[in-house]
């Protein structure tokens, strides 16, 4: 049975990494147009670099929780499982998961906007950082901002149309194209399940839902 799992910020909430849309979420403290769009980066790159430096530092101080570890066991035991995440943190990998598909990029990576070269991000990234491949000073975080095409879309759609089961974990279902995956999977005949703290905006699109903190409901579902 082939499984596609999509995770969001809710799976890392209990590890101390803020979500986006909850009452004290990131978007209650920052304007996404300033810190998560190419236009915002062009206007004030220092502010954007500081925003991601702070999230990188927060991530270094965090540890994977029982939900990450359970998915680590699942992906090891069932190689026909594709774990897709919207998260830019590395807690899935530190929780033992292999082959994680980061559709919105990774905090731990830097990207040269001039030549598309990628490399491991330094702890604090500066706009003046030069690209090790082309020497340009067009360094940005390797994350997908609003208005930009997410990564690995072909591979994800290929898995969705052959999946027997699609499971969304810790995501509000408010950002596309990720929010449309449940509809794609359903159209291809897959069973669909939502695991979340509370019913998400898209809960009506799922065949079933289990609700509660991810660190409790995900191990219960996996084991
Ligand atoms: C606001 C929204 C309407 N806008 C969009 O969707 C836009 C525009 C758009 C495109 N198509 C559309 C169709 C209709 C309307 C709009 C659009 N989409 C884009 O711009 C995308 C790019 C979007 C990516 C932006 N980058 C992010 N992040 C990376 C950066 C960074 O991290 O800094 S988005 C960011 O927010 C998204 C949603 O966040 P969640 O992870 O779901 O977190 P949230 O806080 O919202 O929810 C947390 C959930 O967890 C639950 N929870 C909390 N605690 C727990 C707990 N303890 N346990 C369990 N659950 C818990 C809560 O109840 C809640 O439900 C995630 O994707 C996340 O990555 N690009 C694009 O479309 O390109 C062209 C394209 C694409 C494909 C094909 C052709 C063309």
mmCIF file of C-alpha atoms and ligand atoms in Angstrom:
data_model
loop_
_atom_site.group_PDB
_atom_site.id
_atom_site.type_symbol
_atom_site.label_atom_id
_atom_site.label_comp_id
_atom_site.label_asym_id
_atom_site.label_seq_id
_atom_site.Cartn_x
_atom_site.Cartn_y
_atom_site.Cartn_z
ATOM 1 C CA UNK A 1 0.000 0.000 0.000
ATOM 2 C CA UNK A 2 1.654 3.311 -1.068
ATOM 3 C CA UNK A 3 1.288 6.224 1.334
ATOM 4 C CA UNK A 4 1.882 9.964 0.805
ATOM 5 C CA UNK A 5 2.248 12.041 3.983
ATOM 6 C CA UNK A 6 2.142 15.864 3.980
ATOM 7 C CA UNK A 7 3.289 17.680 7.114
ATOM 8 C CA UNK A 8 3.087 21.313 8.196
ATOM 9 C CA UNK A 9 4.194 23.563 11.036
ATOM 10 C CA UNK A 10 1.845 21.863 13.521
ATOM 11 C CA UNK A 11 4.121 18.786 13.712
ATOM 12 C CA UNK A 12 7.010 20.974 14.956
ATOM 13 C CA UNK A 13 4.913 23.112 17.347
ATOM 14 C CA UNK A 14 5.623 20.921 20.388
ATOM 15 C CA UNK A 15 9.355 21.149 19.578
ATOM 16 C CA UNK A 16 9.111 24.896 20.186
ATOM 17 C CA UNK A 17 9.041 26.032 16.541
ATOM 18 C CA UNK A 18 6.131 28.460 16.122
ATOM 19 C CA UNK A 19 3.404 27.776 13.570
ATOM 20 C CA UNK A 20 2.324 30.485 11.109
ATOM 21 C CA UNK A 21 -1.369 31.098 11.575
ATOM 22 C CA UNK A 22 -2.097 30.170 15.184
ATOM 23 C CA UNK A 23 -2.869 33.109 17.492
ATOM 24 C CA UNK A 24 0.792 33.711 18.468
ATOM 25 C CA UNK A 25 2.074 32.347 15.159
ATOM 26 C CA UNK A 26 4.830 33.880 12.989
ATOM 27 C CA UNK A 27 2.339 35.785 10.807
ATOM 28 C CA UNK A 28 0.971 37.496 13.931
ATOM 29 C CA UNK A 29 4.430 38.970 14.516
ATOM 30 C CA UNK A 30 5.717 39.429 10.956
ATOM 31 C CA UNK A 31 4.041 40.530 7.717
ATOM 32 C CA UNK A 32 4.550 37.634 5.275
ATOM 33 C CA UNK A 33 4.758 40.187 2.439
ATOM 34 C CA UNK A 34 7.888 41.632 4.094
ATOM 35 C CA UNK A 35 9.710 38.417 5.035
ATOM 36 C CA UNK A 36 8.403 35.612 2.756
ATOM 37 C CA UNK A 37 8.154 37.172 -0.741
ATOM 38 C CA UNK A 38 10.827 37.995 -3.353
ATOM 39 C CA UNK A 39 9.509 41.574 -3.321
ATOM 40 C CA UNK A 40 10.039 41.833 0.449
ATOM 41 C CA UNK A 41 13.590 40.518 0.028
ATOM 42 C CA UNK A 42 14.319 43.090 -2.703
ATOM 43 C CA UNK A 43 12.974 45.890 -0.459
ATOM 44 C CA UNK A 44 14.868 44.939 2.726
ATOM 45 C CA UNK A 45 17.171 41.893 2.462
ATOM 46 C CA UNK A 46 18.770 42.502 5.877
ATOM 47 C CA UNK A 47 15.392 42.213 7.614
ATOM 48 C CA UNK A 48 14.655 38.953 5.766
ATOM 49 C CA UNK A 49 18.089 37.533 6.587
ATOM 50 C CA UNK A 50 17.570 38.404 10.273
ATOM 51 C CA UNK A 51 14.143 36.684 10.195
ATOM 52 C CA UNK A 52 15.644 33.447 8.863
ATOM 53 C CA UNK A 53 18.758 33.674 11.058
ATOM 54 C CA UNK A 54 16.423 33.798 14.079
ATOM 55 C CA UNK A 55 14.458 30.762 12.823
ATOM 56 C CA UNK A 56 17.721 28.921 12.084
ATOM 57 C CA UNK A 57 18.935 29.592 15.666
ATOM 58 C CA UNK A 58 15.554 28.511 17.077
ATOM 59 C CA UNK A 59 15.719 25.301 15.049
ATOM 60 C CA UNK A 60 19.245 24.493 16.275
ATOM 61 C CA UNK A 61 17.928 24.754 19.853
ATOM 62 C CA UNK A 62 14.965 22.459 19.148
ATOM 63 C CA UNK A 63 14.665 18.649 19.202
ATOM 64 C CA UNK A 64 12.397 16.271 17.216
ATOM 65 C CA UNK A 65 9.283 15.177 19.167
ATOM 66 C CA UNK A 66 7.455 11.836 19.311
ATOM 67 C CA UNK A 67 5.566 12.648 16.084
ATOM 68 C CA UNK A 68 8.795 13.159 14.107
ATOM 69 C CA UNK A 69 10.257 9.964 15.617
ATOM 70 C CA UNK A 70 7.127 7.942 14.764
ATOM 71 C CA UNK A 71 7.335 9.064 11.113
ATOM 72 C CA UNK A 72 11.027 8.162 11.202
ATOM 73 C CA UNK A 73 10.050 4.599 12.171
ATOM 74 C CA UNK A 74 7.279 4.509 9.538
ATOM 75 C CA UNK A 75 9.486 5.659 6.619
ATOM 76 C CA UNK A 76 12.163 3.119 7.676
ATOM 77 C CA UNK A 77 9.652 0.262 7.908
ATOM 78 C CA UNK A 78 7.635 1.166 4.781
ATOM 79 C CA UNK A 79 9.838 2.308 1.871
ATOM 80 C CA UNK A 80 6.647 2.862 -0.218
ATOM 81 C CA UNK A 81 5.898 5.912 1.951
ATOM 82 C CA UNK A 82 6.706 9.404 0.594
ATOM 83 C CA UNK A 83 7.115 12.032 3.324
ATOM 84 C CA UNK A 84 6.504 15.521 1.897
ATOM 85 C CA UNK A 85 6.904 18.523 4.209
ATOM 86 C CA UNK A 86 6.086 22.217 3.917
ATOM 87 C CA UNK A 87 8.453 22.762 6.848
ATOM 88 C CA UNK A 88 11.903 24.258 6.330
ATOM 89 C CA UNK A 89 13.264 22.793 9.601
ATOM 90 C CA UNK A 90 15.312 19.551 9.762
ATOM 91 C CA UNK A 91 13.382 17.871 12.591
ATOM 92 C CA UNK A 92 12.073 15.071 10.331
ATOM 93 C CA UNK A 93 15.638 14.061 9.451
ATOM 94 C CA UNK A 94 16.752 14.409 13.098
ATOM 95 C CA UNK A 95 13.715 12.242 13.994
ATOM 96 C CA UNK A 96 15.103 9.461 11.775
ATOM 97 C CA UNK A 97 13.139 10.014 8.551
ATOM 98 C CA UNK A 98 14.895 9.372 5.226
ATOM 99 C CA UNK A 99 14.163 10.824 1.778
ATOM 100 C CA UNK A 100 12.151 13.764 3.141
ATOM 101 C CA UNK A 101 10.825 15.971 0.299
ATOM 102 C CA UNK A 102 11.101 19.651 1.344
ATOM 103 C CA UNK A 103 8.675 21.293 -1.077
ATOM 104 C CA UNK A 104 9.258 24.757 0.469
ATOM 105 C CA UNK A 105 13.018 24.469 0.876
ATOM 106 C CA UNK A 106 15.311 24.199 3.908
ATOM 107 C CA UNK A 107 16.576 26.657 6.529
ATOM 108 C CA UNK A 108 19.940 24.887 6.473
ATOM 109 C CA UNK A 109 20.593 25.768 2.830
ATOM 110 C CA UNK A 110 21.676 28.932 1.005
ATOM 111 C CA UNK A 111 20.789 29.725 -2.622
ATOM 112 C CA UNK A 112 22.561 31.987 -5.118
ATOM 113 C CA UNK A 113 19.871 33.974 -6.941
ATOM 114 C CA UNK A 114 22.372 34.648 -9.750
ATOM 115 C CA UNK A 115 23.496 31.098 -10.682
ATOM 116 C CA UNK A 116 21.070 28.860 -8.685
ATOM 117 C CA UNK A 117 23.961 27.203 -6.820
ATOM 118 C CA UNK A 118 23.028 25.782 -3.376
ATOM 119 C CA UNK A 119 25.256 25.177 -0.341
ATOM 120 C CA UNK A 120 24.998 24.630 3.426
ATOM 121 C CA UNK A 121 23.938 27.897 5.024
ATOM 122 C CA UNK A 122 26.219 29.516 7.598
ATOM 123 C CA UNK A 123 24.608 30.137 11.015
ATOM 124 C CA UNK A 124 24.156 33.821 10.208
ATOM 125 C CA UNK A 125 23.664 34.635 6.539
ATOM 126 C CA UNK A 126 24.607 38.105 5.213
ATOM 127 C CA UNK A 127 23.516 39.715 1.964
ATOM 128 C CA UNK A 128 27.187 40.377 1.222
ATOM 129 C CA UNK A 129 27.957 36.621 1.363
ATOM 130 C CA UNK A 130 29.453 35.620 -1.974
ATOM 131 C CA UNK A 131 28.401 32.526 -3.911
ATOM 132 C CA UNK A 132 31.165 29.850 -3.751
ATOM 133 C CA UNK A 133 30.378 28.947 -7.391
ATOM 134 C CA UNK A 134 30.017 32.313 -9.211
ATOM 135 C CA UNK A 135 31.202 34.873 -6.622
ATOM 136 C CA UNK A 136 28.001 36.906 -7.014
ATOM 137 C CA UNK A 137 26.593 38.557 -3.883
ATOM 138 C CA UNK A 138 23.008 37.395 -4.424
ATOM 139 C CA UNK A 139 22.777 34.980 -1.521
ATOM 140 C CA UNK A 140 19.331 34.210 -0.145
ATOM 141 C CA UNK A 141 17.788 31.495 2.093
ATOM 142 C CA UNK A 142 16.906 28.371 0.046
ATOM 143 C CA UNK A 143 13.212 28.601 0.921
ATOM 144 C CA UNK A 144 10.185 28.958 -1.388
ATOM 145 C CA UNK A 145 8.493 32.304 -0.927
ATOM 146 C CA UNK A 146 4.921 33.260 -1.872
ATOM 147 C CA UNK A 147 4.603 33.587 -5.656
ATOM 148 C CA UNK A 148 7.480 31.166 -6.209
ATOM 149 C CA UNK A 149 7.151 27.658 -7.567
ATOM 150 C CA UNK A 150 7.509 24.979 -4.910
ATOM 151 C CA UNK A 151 10.209 22.279 -5.320
ATOM 152 C CA UNK A 152 9.786 18.656 -6.444
ATOM 153 C CA UNK A 153 6.222 19.201 -7.760
ATOM 154 C CA UNK A 154 6.479 16.535 -10.511
ATOM 155 C CA UNK A 155 7.672 13.891 -8.070
ATOM 156 C CA UNK A 156 4.937 14.830 -5.593
ATOM 157 C CA UNK A 157 2.133 14.715 -8.196
ATOM 158 C CA UNK A 158 3.415 11.364 -9.499
ATOM 159 C CA UNK A 159 3.146 9.940 -5.976
ATOM 160 C CA UNK A 160 -0.277 11.516 -5.330
ATOM 161 C CA UNK A 161 -1.907 9.948 -8.401
ATOM 162 C CA UNK A 162 -0.721 6.433 -7.406
ATOM 163 C CA UNK A 163 -1.267 6.719 -3.637
ATOM 164 C CA UNK A 164 -3.605 4.357 -1.762
ATOM 165 C CA UNK A 165 -3.545 6.591 1.318
ATOM 166 C CA UNK A 166 -2.933 10.357 1.755
ATOM 167 C CA UNK A 167 -2.342 11.702 5.279
ATOM 168 C CA UNK A 168 -2.042 15.408 6.193
ATOM 169 C CA UNK A 169 -0.427 16.159 9.579
ATOM 170 C CA UNK A 170 -0.274 19.533 11.374
ATOM 171 C CA UNK A 171 -1.244 21.771 8.472
ATOM 172 C CA UNK A 172 -4.022 24.383 8.144
ATOM 173 C CA UNK A 173 -4.636 23.606 4.462
ATOM 174 C CA UNK A 174 -4.516 27.308 3.647
ATOM 175 C CA UNK A 175 -1.584 27.536 1.241
ATOM 176 C CA UNK A 176 -1.512 26.177 -2.327
ATOM 177 C CA UNK A 177 -0.486 24.043 -4.107
ATOM 178 C CA UNK A 178 -0.018 21.917 -0.903
ATOM 179 C CA UNK A 179 -3.632 22.569 0.162
ATOM 180 C CA UNK A 180 -4.800 20.977 -3.103
ATOM 181 C CA UNK A 181 -2.978 17.647 -2.602
ATOM 182 C CA UNK A 182 -5.910 16.027 -0.752
ATOM 183 C CA UNK A 183 -8.175 16.702 -3.759
ATOM 184 C CA UNK A 184 -5.570 15.299 -6.194
ATOM 185 C CA UNK A 185 -5.146 12.119 -4.082
ATOM 186 C CA UNK A 186 -8.908 11.691 -3.636
ATOM 187 C CA UNK A 187 -9.463 12.108 -7.397
ATOM 188 C CA UNK A 188 -6.995 9.229 -7.912
ATOM 189 C CA UNK A 189 -9.000 7.020 -5.513
ATOM 190 C CA UNK A 190 -6.834 7.315 -2.393
ATOM 191 C CA UNK A 191 -8.232 7.178 1.146
ATOM 192 C CA UNK A 192 -7.594 10.503 2.926
ATOM 193 C CA UNK A 193 -6.892 11.160 6.626
ATOM 194 C CA UNK A 194 -6.210 14.373 8.564
ATOM 195 C CA UNK A 195 -4.195 14.341 11.828
ATOM 196 C CA UNK A 196 -4.317 17.795 13.448
ATOM 197 C CA UNK A 197 -4.789 19.638 16.753
ATOM 198 C CA UNK A 198 -8.277 20.669 15.514
ATOM 199 C CA UNK A 199 -10.213 20.345 12.223
ATOM 200 C CA UNK A 200 -8.348 22.406 9.580
ATOM 201 C CA UNK A 201 -9.870 24.702 6.929
ATOM 202 C CA UNK A 202 -9.872 21.666 4.594
ATOM 203 C CA UNK A 203 -11.197 19.070 7.079
ATOM 204 C CA UNK A 204 -14.355 18.516 4.970
ATOM 205 C CA UNK A 205 -12.207 17.212 2.106
ATOM 206 C CA UNK A 206 -10.896 14.259 4.172
ATOM 207 C CA UNK A 207 -12.567 10.863 4.613
ATOM 208 C CA UNK A 208 -11.510 10.824 8.278
ATOM 209 C CA UNK A 209 -9.795 12.972 10.910
ATOM 210 C CA UNK A 210 -8.136 12.367 14.274
ATOM 211 C CA UNK A 211 -7.542 15.376 16.498
ATOM 212 C CA UNK A 212 -5.105 16.188 19.274
ATOM 213 C CA UNK A 213 -1.426 17.117 19.761
ATOM 214 C CA UNK A 214 0.756 15.522 17.039
ATOM 215 C CA UNK A 215 3.156 14.037 19.615
ATOM 216 C CA UNK A 216 0.213 11.908 20.870
ATOM 217 C CA UNK A 217 -1.951 11.152 17.818
ATOM 218 C CA UNK A 218 0.837 10.450 15.274
ATOM 219 C CA UNK A 219 2.549 7.619 17.267
ATOM 220 C CA UNK A 220 -0.928 6.171 17.969
ATOM 221 C CA UNK A 221 -1.634 6.125 14.208
ATOM 222 C CA UNK A 222 1.823 4.781 13.236
ATOM 223 C CA UNK A 223 2.256 2.015 15.844
HETATM 224 C C1 LIG B 1 -2.067 32.553 1.477
HETATM 225 C C2 LIG B 1 -2.460 31.649 0.333
HETATM 226 C C3 LIG B 1 -3.872 31.829 -0.092
HETATM 227 N N1 LIG B 1 -1.527 31.914 -0.802
HETATM 228 C C4 LIG B 1 -1.115 30.883 -1.563
HETATM 229 O O1 LIG B 1 -1.501 29.750 -1.441
HETATM 230 C C5 LIG B 1 -0.076 31.274 -2.578
HETATM 231 C C6 LIG B 1 -0.745 31.840 -3.846
HETATM 232 C C7 LIG B 1 -1.620 30.861 -4.515
HETATM 233 C C8 LIG B 1 -1.199 29.908 -5.385
HETATM 234 N N2 LIG B 1 -2.274 29.184 -5.799
HETATM 235 C C9 LIG B 1 -3.394 29.662 -5.202
HETATM 236 C C10 LIG B 1 -4.729 29.236 -5.294
HETATM 237 C C11 LIG B 1 -5.666 29.916 -4.573
HETATM 238 C C12 LIG B 1 -5.258 31.014 -3.756
HETATM 239 C C13 LIG B 1 -3.922 31.415 -3.658
HETATM 240 C C14 LIG B 1 -2.996 30.727 -4.383
HETATM 241 N N3 LIG B 1 0.788 30.138 -2.880
HETATM 242 C C15 LIG B 1 2.046 30.408 -3.330
HETATM 243 O O2 LIG B 1 2.484 31.515 -3.532
HETATM 244 C C16 LIG B 1 2.926 29.191 -3.599
HETATM 245 C C17 LIG B 1 4.108 29.094 -2.631
HETATM 246 C C18 LIG B 1 3.684 28.997 -1.237
HETATM 247 C C19 LIG B 1 4.879 28.710 -0.333
HETATM 248 C C20 LIG B 1 5.184 29.881 0.581
HETATM 249 N N4 LIG B 1 6.164 29.492 1.586
HETATM 250 C C21 LIG B 1 5.865 29.009 2.786
HETATM 251 N N5 LIG B 1 6.832 28.608 3.692
HETATM 252 C C22 LIG B 1 8.245 28.673 3.302
HETATM 253 C C23 LIG B 1 8.861 29.884 3.811
HETATM 254 C C24 LIG B 1 8.989 29.885 5.312
HETATM 255 O O3 LIG B 1 8.744 28.866 5.975
HETATM 256 O O4 LIG B 1 9.398 30.939 5.797
HETATM 257 S S1 LIG B 1 4.176 28.779 3.173
HETATM 258 C C25 LIG B 1 4.044 28.326 4.869
HETATM 259 O O5 LIG B 1 2.678 28.464 5.208
HETATM 260 C C26 LIG B 1 2.001 27.261 4.826
HETATM 261 C C27 LIG B 1 0.904 26.893 5.769
HETATM 262 O O6 LIG B 1 1.428 26.727 6.989
HETATM 263 P P1 LIG B 1 1.156 25.388 7.870
HETATM 264 O O7 LIG B 1 2.401 24.601 7.822
HETATM 265 O O8 LIG B 1 -0.109 24.730 7.487
HETATM 266 O O9 LIG B 1 1.035 26.105 9.282
HETATM 267 P P2 LIG B 1 -0.200 26.940 9.870
HETATM 268 O O10 LIG B 1 0.355 27.764 10.957
HETATM 269 O O11 LIG B 1 -0.976 27.613 8.788
HETATM 270 O O12 LIG B 1 -1.141 25.787 10.477
HETATM 271 C C28 LIG B 1 -0.645 24.993 11.538
HETATM 272 C C29 LIG B 1 -1.671 23.882 11.745
HETATM 273 O O13 LIG B 1 -1.154 22.988 12.737
HETATM 274 C C30 LIG B 1 -2.124 22.782 13.732
HETATM 275 N N6 LIG B 1 -1.401 22.557 15.008
HETATM 276 C C31 LIG B 1 -0.890 23.500 15.859
HETATM 277 N N7 LIG B 1 -0.253 22.882 16.904
HETATM 278 C C32 LIG B 1 -0.375 21.533 16.683
HETATM 279 C C33 LIG B 1 0.055 20.376 17.416
HETATM 280 N N8 LIG B 1 0.727 20.469 18.558
HETATM 281 N N9 LIG B 1 -0.228 19.156 16.898
HETATM 282 C C34 LIG B 1 -0.941 19.022 15.718
HETATM 283 N N10 LIG B 1 -1.363 20.101 14.964
HETATM 284 C C35 LIG B 1 -1.076 21.333 15.474
HETATM 285 C C36 LIG B 1 -3.017 24.018 13.739
HETATM 286 O O14 LIG B 1 -4.313 23.686 14.196
HETATM 287 C C37 LIG B 1 -3.025 24.396 12.246
HETATM 288 O O15 LIG B 1 -4.072 23.728 11.563
HETATM 289 C C38 LIG B 1 3.022 26.188 4.736
HETATM 290 O O16 LIG B 1 3.068 25.840 3.403
HETATM 291 C C39 LIG B 1 4.309 26.874 5.174
HETATM 292 O O17 LIG B 1 5.400 26.345 4.508
HETATM 293 N N11 LIG B 1 3.550 29.290 -4.869
HETATM 294 C C40 LIG B 1 2.818 29.228 -5.997
HETATM 295 O O18 LIG B 1 1.620 29.102 -5.988
HETATM 296 O O19 LIG B 1 3.624 29.260 -7.123
HETATM 297 C C41 LIG B 1 2.958 29.269 -8.374
HETATM 298 C C42 LIG B 1 2.608 27.876 -8.814
HETATM 299 C C43 LIG B 1 2.650 26.734 -8.042
HETATM 300 C C44 LIG B 1 2.298 25.460 -8.556
HETATM 301 C C45 LIG B 1 1.886 25.351 -9.778
HETATM 302 C C46 LIG B 1 1.844 26.532 -10.549
HETATM 303 C C47 LIG B 1 2.206 27.781 -10.036
#
